[in-house]
Amino acid sequence: MAQDHTAEELQARLVAVGWKPLLQQQLADFPEHLQPARVVVVQRTGLTIAPTVDGVDEVVIGGRYFVQEVEARPTVGDWVMVDPETGTLEGVLERTSLIKRLSPAGEVQLIAANIDTAFIVTSCNDDFNLARIERYLSVILEAQIQPVLVLTKADLADDADTYLDQVRSLRNDLPVEAVNALDVTTLSGLAGWCGPGQSIALLGSSGVGKSTLVNTLCGEAVQATRAIREDDAKGRHTTTHRSLHRLPQGGVILDSPGMRELQLTDAAQGVGSVFADIEELALQCRFNDCSHTGEPGCAVRAAIERGELDERRLESYFKLQREEQYNRETVAERHARVRQFSKQVKSHLARSHKQRDN
Ligand SMILES: Nc1nc2c(ncn2[C@@H]2O[C@H](COP(=O)(O)OP(=O)(O)OP(=O)(O)O)[C@@H](O)[C@H]2O)c(=O)[nH]1
Ligand SMILES: [Mg+2]
Ligand SMILES: [Zn+2]
């Protein structure tokens, strides 16, 4: 029963799953008998929460969350309000950050909420791909989350430094760590992000060592891991659902299934931040609608010619910008169709109610 816990005990249990003092003020918006808890695992229709609310550790996602837009549905990392009497989900606290993508099926998919730091994980092998890193960075910076680049399998590479140099060429303010995810002594550079109240998300392809990092950082094997395929260094999609884990340093870390692709949606500002150097150069182009594809007086092309900007980076910028715009428009059209449909359903229902009443 709620009465068995003192307020301090409850507070300590919340802090253990990443509670921050600034969340406290949101509690005033809810009836006093409701208790906050964090979503640590998401299944199709239900959520696993921690700490438990009077022994309740799973709650059902009620139908009302499915009639709203996807973004209103609780996801991993969300703080939810639970009724200890009935064990039901009564609300979701306002998020401090949200990571989302467009799924391969073309739908907005939530990846995690209330994340402070994202470890973008890539290996010092064939997995390494600058354009993919720029893609992840766009999503993370859009969400105003601190990105940290983690280059795994540095122990297996002869030339880990060349990978480090390439990443450093993207942005000079990006923390980068080359590690052996199996060796805790190489992970000390990550400790600064792992303290109490901190929530970390891991993003990266299958097989890069996300779960291995979780295990080594947690100091025990909480997640299954599996060797990658020998022929093409690809992972085997070992992790199949998202889950939050407590770190000994006090923070929490979210393990996710490896992503085949991270399609951008609603990330125009994120793309702009990743390519801030290009956007700054563009201000000096002669035409303010310059497409940087050959107009006279183009400062972007001039920078490429001077060897100050990589052609690859400009291509990557164009690609992500186009994709972001296309996906944003597609999602907006889809939303409009859904709204139109639910309007039709409502008016149909209203008509049939009226007929019944007559
Ligand atoms: N030598 C070495 N092996 C690593 C390192 N990181 C991961 N591995 C190995 O790589 C394989 C894949 O690691 P996982 O942790 O399962 O990869 P994952 O990113 O969780 O993959 P998914 O769950 O499929 O997304 C395992 O055999 C790990 O032991 C590293 O830094 N060095
Ligand atoms: Mg895994
Ligand atoms: Zn230009």
Tab-separated table of C-alpha atoms and ligand atoms in Angstrom:
chain	number	residue	atom	x	y	z
A	1	MET	CA	0.000	0.000	0.000
A	2	ALA	CA	1.067	3.572	-0.659
A	3	GLN	CA	1.040	4.286	3.055
A	4	ASP	CA	3.848	1.759	3.567
A	5	HIS	CA	6.279	4.017	1.747
A	6	THR	CA	7.413	7.276	3.171
A	7	ALA	CA	7.624	10.169	0.746
A	8	GLU	CA	11.437	9.943	0.852
A	9	GLU	CA	11.405	6.243	0.024
A	10	LEU	CA	9.186	6.851	-2.970
A	11	GLN	CA	11.389	9.745	-4.039
A	12	ALA	CA	14.515	7.568	-3.830
A	13	ARG	CA	12.829	4.861	-5.900
A	14	LEU	CA	11.902	7.431	-8.541
A	15	VAL	CA	15.409	8.906	-8.605
A	16	ALA	CA	16.757	5.402	-9.210
A	17	VAL	CA	14.906	5.359	-12.535
A	18	GLY	CA	15.945	8.865	-13.548
A	19	TRP	CA	13.500	11.221	-11.807
A	20	LYS	CA	14.528	14.890	-11.916
A	21	PRO	CA	13.430	17.584	-9.433
A	22	LEU	CA	11.932	19.710	-12.228
A	23	LEU	CA	9.333	16.991	-12.906
A	24	GLN	CA	7.902	17.573	-9.433
A	25	GLN	CA	5.965	20.668	-10.505
A	26	GLN	CA	3.988	18.694	-13.102
A	27	LEU	CA	2.476	16.530	-10.358
A	28	ALA	CA	0.283	19.466	-9.332
A	29	ASP	CA	-1.731	18.904	-12.540
A	30	PHE	CA	-2.917	15.471	-11.368
A	31	PRO	CA	-5.141	14.228	-8.520
A	32	GLU	CA	-3.051	13.579	-5.431
A	33	HIS	CA	-3.781	9.855	-5.167
A	34	LEU	CA	-2.053	9.104	-8.501
A	35	GLN	CA	1.583	7.997	-8.433
A	36	PRO	CA	4.306	8.622	-10.999
A	37	ALA	CA	6.375	5.788	-12.500
A	38	ARG	CA	8.611	5.369	-15.503
A	39	VAL	CA	7.961	3.227	-18.550
A	40	VAL	CA	10.865	0.768	-18.726
A	41	VAL	CA	9.560	-1.681	-21.341
A	42	VAL	CA	6.925	-1.270	-24.044
A	43	GLN	CA	4.952	-4.181	-25.427
A	44	ARG	CA	2.190	-3.979	-27.990
A	45	THR	CA	-0.646	-3.238	-25.595
A	46	GLY	CA	1.005	-2.788	-22.239
A	47	LEU	CA	3.811	-1.084	-20.408
A	48	THR	CA	6.184	-2.267	-17.723
A	49	ILE	CA	6.741	0.462	-15.164
A	50	ALA	CA	9.236	1.135	-12.393
A	51	PRO	CA	9.134	1.697	-9.541
A	52	THR	CA	6.050	-0.463	-9.023
A	53	VAL	CA	2.943	1.348	-7.863
A	54	ASP	CA	1.578	-0.706	-4.975
A	55	GLY	CA	2.905	-3.892	-6.513
A	56	VAL	CA	1.596	-2.993	-9.958
A	57	ASP	CA	4.421	-3.308	-12.475
A	58	GLU	CA	2.425	-3.533	-15.686
A	59	VAL	CA	-0.275	-1.258	-16.968
A	60	VAL	CA	-2.483	-1.540	-20.013
A	61	ILE	CA	-2.375	1.210	-22.614
A	62	GLY	CA	-6.042	2.160	-22.763
A	63	GLY	CA	-7.906	2.615	-26.023
A	64	ARG	CA	-7.950	6.397	-25.677
A	65	TYR	CA	-4.215	6.474	-26.380
A	66	PHE	CA	-4.788	4.811	-29.735
A	67	VAL	CA	-7.389	7.238	-31.017
A	68	GLN	CA	-4.963	10.113	-30.514
A	69	GLU	CA	-1.933	10.705	-32.676
A	70	VAL	CA	0.999	8.329	-32.211
A	71	GLU	CA	2.996	10.928	-30.316
A	72	ALA	CA	0.467	10.972	-27.492
A	73	ARG	CA	1.072	7.288	-26.749
A	74	PRO	CA	3.456	6.489	-23.923
A	75	THR	CA	6.859	5.175	-24.940
A	76	VAL	CA	9.986	3.963	-23.166
A	77	GLY	CA	11.325	6.627	-20.834
A	78	ASP	CA	7.960	8.329	-20.346
A	79	TRP	CA	6.779	9.243	-16.884
A	80	VAL	CA	3.226	8.025	-16.408
A	81	MET	CA	0.657	8.607	-13.671
A	82	VAL	CA	-0.863	5.426	-12.291
A	83	ASP	CA	-3.862	4.951	-10.021
A	84	PRO	CA	-2.653	2.677	-7.183
A	85	GLU	CA	-6.212	1.491	-6.467
A	86	THR	CA	-7.065	0.317	-9.965
A	87	GLY	CA	-3.597	-0.080	-11.478
A	88	THR	CA	-4.648	1.967	-14.489
A	89	LEU	CA	-2.753	4.505	-16.545
A	90	GLU	CA	-4.216	7.961	-15.940
A	91	GLY	CA	-1.805	10.296	-17.689
A	92	VAL	CA	1.602	10.973	-19.199
A	93	LEU	CA	3.862	13.779	-17.961
A	94	GLU	CA	5.116	16.373	-20.398
A	95	ARG	CA	8.330	15.197	-22.034
A	96	THR	CA	11.665	16.949	-21.854
A	97	SER	CA	12.781	15.253	-25.074
A	98	LEU	CA	11.512	12.800	-27.667
A	99	ILE	CA	13.388	10.630	-30.158
A	100	LYS	CA	11.289	9.524	-33.112
A	101	ARG	CA	11.650	8.276	-36.636
A	102	LEU	CA	9.567	7.287	-39.610
A	103	SER	CA	9.256	3.492	-39.536
A	104	PRO	CA	9.902	1.442	-42.680
A	105	ALA	CA	6.089	1.248	-42.956
A	106	GLY	CA	5.968	5.044	-43.202
A	107	GLU	CA	4.544	5.710	-39.759
A	108	VAL	CA	5.885	7.951	-37.029
A	109	GLN	CA	7.448	5.710	-34.414
A	110	LEU	CA	8.528	6.841	-30.969
A	111	ILE	CA	11.893	5.550	-29.850
A	112	ALA	CA	12.354	7.100	-26.423
A	113	ALA	CA	11.249	9.987	-24.240
A	114	ASN	CA	12.984	12.065	-21.576
A	115	ILE	CA	16.502	11.219	-22.715
A	116	ASP	CA	19.436	13.465	-21.738
A	117	THR	CA	22.272	11.875	-23.679
A	118	ALA	CA	22.353	9.664	-26.758
A	119	PHE	CA	25.282	7.354	-27.343
A	120	ILE	CA	25.504	6.997	-31.105
A	121	VAL	CA	27.229	3.642	-31.401
A	122	THR	CA	29.174	2.592	-34.463
A	123	SER	CA	32.010	0.115	-34.878
A	124	CYS	CA	35.510	0.607	-36.226
A	125	ASN	CA	34.758	-1.750	-39.125
A	126	ASP	CA	32.474	-1.937	-42.175
A	127	ASP	CA	29.602	-0.610	-40.093
A	128	PHE	CA	31.225	2.812	-39.931
A	129	ASN	CA	29.399	5.328	-42.116
A	130	LEU	CA	29.629	9.100	-41.780
A	131	ALA	CA	26.315	9.756	-43.529
A	132	ARG	CA	24.553	7.480	-41.041
A	133	ILE	CA	26.188	9.320	-38.159
A	134	GLU	CA	24.946	12.611	-39.640
A	135	ARG	CA	21.480	11.104	-39.844
A	136	TYR	CA	21.496	10.044	-36.174
A	137	LEU	CA	22.912	13.410	-35.176
A	138	SER	CA	20.074	15.206	-36.973
A	139	VAL	CA	17.486	13.319	-34.919
A	140	ILE	CA	19.374	13.817	-31.658
A	141	LEU	CA	20.061	17.524	-32.124
A	142	GLU	CA	16.460	18.104	-33.216
A	143	ALA	CA	15.382	16.598	-29.888
A	144	GLN	CA	17.917	18.797	-28.057
A	145	ILE	CA	19.676	15.779	-26.650
A	146	GLN	CA	23.434	15.699	-26.015
A	147	PRO	CA	25.066	13.392	-28.578
A	148	VAL	CA	28.126	11.302	-27.735
A	149	LEU	CA	29.826	9.248	-30.452
A	150	VAL	CA	30.940	5.837	-29.244
A	151	LEU	CA	33.247	3.958	-31.603
A	152	THR	CA	33.249	0.307	-30.509
A	153	LYS	CA	35.610	-2.511	-31.468
A	154	ALA	CA	38.595	-0.163	-31.404
A	155	ASP	CA	40.462	-3.203	-30.020
A	156	LEU	CA	39.870	-5.091	-33.281
A	157	ALA	CA	40.896	-2.273	-35.632
A	158	ASP	CA	44.474	-1.521	-36.693
A	159	ASP	CA	43.543	2.048	-37.498
A	160	ALA	CA	41.037	3.228	-34.866
A	161	ASP	CA	42.564	6.706	-35.096
A	162	THR	CA	41.449	7.190	-38.696
A	163	TYR	CA	37.855	6.561	-37.582
A	164	LEU	CA	38.278	9.057	-34.770
A	165	ASP	CA	39.645	11.668	-37.162
A	166	GLN	CA	36.734	11.224	-39.553
A	167	VAL	CA	34.196	11.707	-36.766
A	168	ARG	CA	36.015	14.758	-35.467
A	169	SER	CA	35.778	16.299	-38.939
A	170	LEU	CA	31.958	16.407	-38.602
A	171	ARG	CA	31.766	18.848	-35.702
A	172	ASN	CA	34.467	19.979	-33.370
A	173	ASP	CA	32.203	20.046	-30.312
A	174	LEU	CA	31.172	16.400	-30.521
A	175	PRO	CA	32.377	14.149	-27.697
A	176	VAL	CA	33.889	10.990	-29.181
A	177	GLU	CA	35.145	7.860	-27.399
A	178	ALA	CA	36.883	4.913	-29.027
A	179	VAL	CA	36.255	1.863	-26.826
A	180	ASN	CA	36.286	-1.860	-26.386
A	181	ALA	CA	32.741	-2.399	-25.156
A	182	LEU	CA	33.845	-5.572	-23.378
A	183	ASP	CA	36.498	-3.770	-21.316
A	184	VAL	CA	35.228	-1.461	-18.589
A	185	THR	CA	38.568	0.337	-18.298
A	186	THR	CA	38.069	1.791	-21.798
A	187	LEU	CA	34.651	3.197	-20.845
A	188	SER	CA	35.781	5.720	-18.225
A	189	GLY	CA	35.225	8.583	-20.691
A	190	LEU	CA	31.498	7.754	-20.677
A	191	ALA	CA	31.092	7.985	-16.893
A	192	GLY	CA	30.372	11.713	-16.985
A	193	TRP	CA	27.047	11.058	-18.747
A	194	CYS	CA	25.954	8.217	-16.442
A	195	GLY	CA	25.301	9.945	-13.102
A	196	PRO	CA	22.084	10.156	-11.031
A	197	GLY	CA	19.068	11.598	-12.847
A	198	GLN	CA	20.694	11.000	-16.242
A	199	SER	CA	18.957	8.991	-18.950
A	200	ILE	CA	20.981	7.631	-21.844
A	201	ALA	CA	19.724	6.130	-25.103
A	202	LEU	CA	21.816	3.867	-27.327
A	203	LEU	CA	21.359	4.192	-31.061
A	204	GLY	CA	23.089	2.171	-33.743
A	205	SER	CA	22.922	-0.716	-36.173
A	206	SER	CA	22.601	-4.329	-35.116
A	207	GLY	CA	25.844	-5.869	-33.900
A	208	VAL	CA	27.726	-2.685	-33.012
A	209	GLY	CA	27.771	-3.606	-29.319
A	210	LYS	CA	24.902	-1.653	-27.747
A	211	SER	CA	23.892	-4.484	-25.418
A	212	THR	CA	27.551	-5.256	-24.730
A	213	LEU	CA	27.962	-1.647	-23.568
A	214	VAL	CA	24.886	-1.960	-21.333
A	215	ASN	CA	26.286	-5.123	-19.746
A	216	THR	CA	29.752	-3.703	-19.181
A	217	LEU	CA	28.428	-0.386	-17.840
A	218	CYS	CA	25.943	-2.184	-15.568
A	219	GLY	CA	28.641	-4.581	-14.363
A	220	GLU	CA	26.482	-7.650	-15.085
A	221	ALA	CA	25.003	-9.471	-18.058
A	222	VAL	CA	21.495	-7.981	-18.126
A	223	GLN	CA	21.122	-8.197	-21.919
A	224	ALA	CA	21.787	-11.003	-24.387
A	225	THR	CA	24.523	-10.385	-26.986
A	226	ARG	CA	25.534	-12.383	-30.058
A	227	ALA	CA	28.510	-12.508	-32.410
A	228	ILE	CA	28.098	-10.702	-35.728
A	229	ARG	CA	28.142	-12.512	-39.092
A	230	GLU	CA	31.700	-13.152	-40.167
A	231	ASP	CA	31.264	-12.548	-43.870
A	232	ASP	CA	29.817	-9.014	-43.796
A	233	ALA	CA	30.191	-7.840	-40.172
A	234	LYS	CA	26.407	-7.415	-39.879
A	235	GLY	CA	24.569	-8.057	-36.616
A	236	ARG	CA	21.861	-10.660	-36.033
A	237	HIS	CA	19.192	-8.447	-34.481
A	238	THR	CA	19.689	-9.976	-31.064
A	239	THR	CA	17.841	-7.345	-29.030
A	240	THR	CA	14.167	-7.349	-29.962
A	241	HIS	CA	12.559	-4.766	-27.685
A	242	ARG	CA	13.486	-1.573	-25.885
A	243	SER	CA	14.246	-1.629	-22.180
A	244	LEU	CA	15.721	0.669	-19.524
A	245	HIS	CA	18.486	-0.486	-17.176
A	246	ARG	CA	19.933	1.040	-14.021
A	247	LEU	CA	23.581	1.979	-14.002
A	248	PRO	CA	25.749	1.674	-10.867
A	249	GLN	CA	26.648	5.369	-11.287
A	250	GLY	CA	22.967	6.269	-10.726
A	251	GLY	CA	21.698	6.938	-14.234
A	252	VAL	CA	19.617	4.734	-16.512
A	253	ILE	CA	20.431	3.406	-19.981
A	254	LEU	CA	18.052	2.363	-22.732
A	255	ASP	CA	18.957	-0.601	-24.922
A	256	SER	CA	17.203	-0.777	-28.302
A	257	PRO	CA	17.048	-3.217	-31.189
A	258	GLY	CA	19.549	-2.347	-33.918
A	259	MET	CA	17.986	-0.047	-36.453
A	260	ARG	CA	18.031	-0.891	-40.146
A	261	GLU	CA	17.246	2.680	-40.987
A	262	LEU	CA	16.424	5.881	-39.232
A	263	GLN	CA	14.213	7.869	-41.566
A	264	LEU	CA	13.925	11.487	-40.542
A	265	THR	CA	10.649	13.127	-39.732
A	266	ASP	CA	10.227	16.603	-38.281
A	267	ALA	CA	13.965	17.172	-38.025
A	268	ALA	CA	14.602	20.273	-40.150
A	269	GLN	CA	16.307	22.096	-37.291
A	270	GLY	CA	18.364	19.047	-36.431
A	271	VAL	CA	19.611	18.788	-40.013
A	272	GLY	CA	20.370	22.513	-39.874
A	273	SER	CA	22.466	22.082	-36.711
A	274	VAL	CA	24.410	19.123	-38.071
A	275	PHE	CA	25.269	21.132	-41.167
A	276	ALA	CA	25.551	24.525	-39.483
A	277	ASP	CA	28.830	25.141	-41.346
A	278	ILE	CA	27.052	24.806	-44.705
A	279	GLU	CA	24.092	26.933	-43.610
A	280	GLU	CA	26.504	29.622	-42.461
A	281	LEU	CA	28.338	29.602	-45.788
A	282	ALA	CA	24.984	29.780	-47.609
A	283	LEU	CA	24.343	33.170	-46.010
A	284	GLN	CA	27.174	34.497	-48.150
A	285	CYS	CA	25.852	33.140	-51.485
A	286	ARG	CA	24.950	35.893	-53.939
A	287	PHE	CA	21.341	34.678	-54.282
A	288	ASN	CA	19.475	34.040	-51.083
A	289	ASP	CA	17.628	31.119	-52.715
A	290	CYS	CA	20.904	29.648	-53.992
A	291	SER	CA	20.672	25.862	-54.453
A	292	HIS	CA	24.491	25.509	-54.339
A	293	THR	CA	24.402	23.505	-57.562
A	294	GLY	CA	26.273	25.924	-59.827
A	295	GLU	CA	24.844	29.446	-59.473
A	296	PRO	CA	27.340	32.291	-59.774
A	297	GLY	CA	28.622	33.700	-56.500
A	298	CYS	CA	27.913	30.498	-54.558
A	299	ALA	CA	29.914	30.570	-51.317
A	300	VAL	CA	29.262	26.874	-50.662
A	301	ARG	CA	30.772	25.718	-53.961
A	302	ALA	CA	33.633	28.141	-53.443
A	303	ALA	CA	34.375	26.505	-50.075
A	304	ILE	CA	34.409	23.089	-51.751
A	305	GLU	CA	36.823	24.367	-54.388
A	306	ARG	CA	39.106	25.801	-51.721
A	307	GLY	CA	39.095	22.363	-50.059
A	308	GLU	CA	37.403	23.735	-46.922
A	309	LEU	CA	34.183	21.779	-47.337
A	310	ASP	CA	33.834	18.151	-48.258
A	311	GLU	CA	31.659	17.467	-51.324
A	312	ARG	CA	30.403	14.361	-49.485
A	313	ARG	CA	29.054	16.544	-46.707
A	314	LEU	CA	27.104	18.732	-49.108
A	315	GLU	CA	25.575	15.635	-50.748
A	316	SER	CA	24.644	14.271	-47.345
A	317	TYR	CA	23.059	17.618	-46.421
A	318	PHE	CA	20.980	17.664	-49.625
A	319	LYS	CA	19.861	14.087	-49.113
A	320	LEU	CA	18.777	14.527	-45.491
A	321	GLN	CA	17.052	17.814	-46.258
A	322	ARG	CA	15.055	16.267	-49.113
A	323	GLU	CA	14.168	13.222	-47.076
A	324	GLU	CA	13.111	15.286	-44.073
A	325	GLN	CA	10.869	17.492	-46.193
A	326	TYR	CA	9.320	14.590	-48.097
A	327	ASN	CA	8.602	12.615	-44.916
A	328	ARG	CA	7.203	15.645	-43.101
A	329	GLU	CA	4.789	16.306	-45.954
A	330	THR	CA	3.793	12.633	-46.169
A	331	VAL	CA	3.079	12.489	-42.439
A	332	ALA	CA	1.082	15.737	-42.594
A	333	GLU	CA	-1.048	14.338	-45.436
A	334	ARG	CA	-1.597	11.139	-43.518
A	335	HIS	CA	-2.667	13.065	-40.407
A	336	ALA	CA	-5.094	15.100	-42.479
A	337	ARG	CA	-6.603	11.894	-43.925
A	338	VAL	CA	-6.957	10.340	-40.449
A	339	ARG	CA	-8.608	13.500	-39.105
A	340	GLN	CA	-11.011	13.558	-42.047
A	341	PHE	CA	-11.846	9.880	-41.499
A	342	SER	CA	-12.479	10.265	-37.766
A	343	LYS	CA	-14.700	13.268	-38.523
A	344	GLN	CA	-16.724	11.107	-40.904
A	345	VAL	CA	-16.987	8.334	-38.301
A	346	LYS	CA	-18.135	10.807	-35.658
A	347	SER	CA	-20.795	12.360	-37.854
A	348	HIS	CA	-21.950	8.901	-38.924
A	349	LEU	CA	-22.263	7.890	-35.274
A	350	ALA	CA	-24.068	11.130	-34.449
A	351	ARG	CA	-26.531	10.459	-37.283
A	352	SER	CA	-27.210	6.878	-36.219
A	353	HIS	CA	-27.683	7.969	-32.576
A	354	LYS	CA	-30.172	10.548	-33.742
A	355	GLN	CA	-32.053	7.948	-35.794
A	356	ARG	CA	-32.155	5.667	-32.758
A	357	ASP	CA	-33.401	8.478	-30.544
A	358	ASN	CA	-36.157	9.319	-33.008
B	1	LIG	N1	36.148	-7.167	-29.503
B	1	LIG	C1	35.035	-6.476	-29.326
B	1	LIG	N2	33.845	-7.077	-29.499
B	1	LIG	C2	32.718	-6.359	-29.321
B	1	LIG	C3	32.757	-4.982	-28.970
B	1	LIG	N3	31.485	-4.534	-28.876
B	1	LIG	C4	30.692	-5.585	-29.142
B	1	LIG	N4	31.432	-6.693	-29.419
B	1	LIG	C5	30.894	-8.002	-29.827
B	1	LIG	O1	30.031	-7.784	-30.925
B	1	LIG	C6	28.924	-8.702	-30.909
B	1	LIG	C7	27.616	-7.961	-31.020
B	1	LIG	O2	27.400	-7.224	-29.837
B	1	LIG	P1	25.936	-6.897	-29.283
B	1	LIG	O3	26.133	-6.164	-28.001
B	1	LIG	O4	25.069	-8.093	-29.272
B	1	LIG	O5	25.410	-5.878	-30.412
B	1	LIG	P2	24.064	-5.016	-30.408
B	1	LIG	O6	24.412	-3.670	-30.904
B	1	LIG	O7	23.388	-5.092	-29.102
B	1	LIG	O8	23.206	-5.768	-31.535
B	1	LIG	P3	21.586	-5.887	-31.674
B	1	LIG	O9	21.012	-6.271	-30.365
B	1	LIG	O10	21.407	-6.933	-32.725
B	1	LIG	O11	21.125	-4.544	-32.139
B	1	LIG	C8	29.106	-9.508	-29.625
B	1	LIG	O12	29.742	-10.715	-29.975
B	1	LIG	C9	30.021	-8.647	-28.768
B	1	LIG	O13	30.809	-9.403	-27.880
B	1	LIG	C10	34.040	-4.351	-28.821
B	1	LIG	O14	34.160	-3.146	-28.553
B	1	LIG	N5	35.142	-5.157	-29.009
B	2	MG	MG	21.530	-5.714	-28.537
B	3	ZN	ZN	25.173	28.696	-52.837
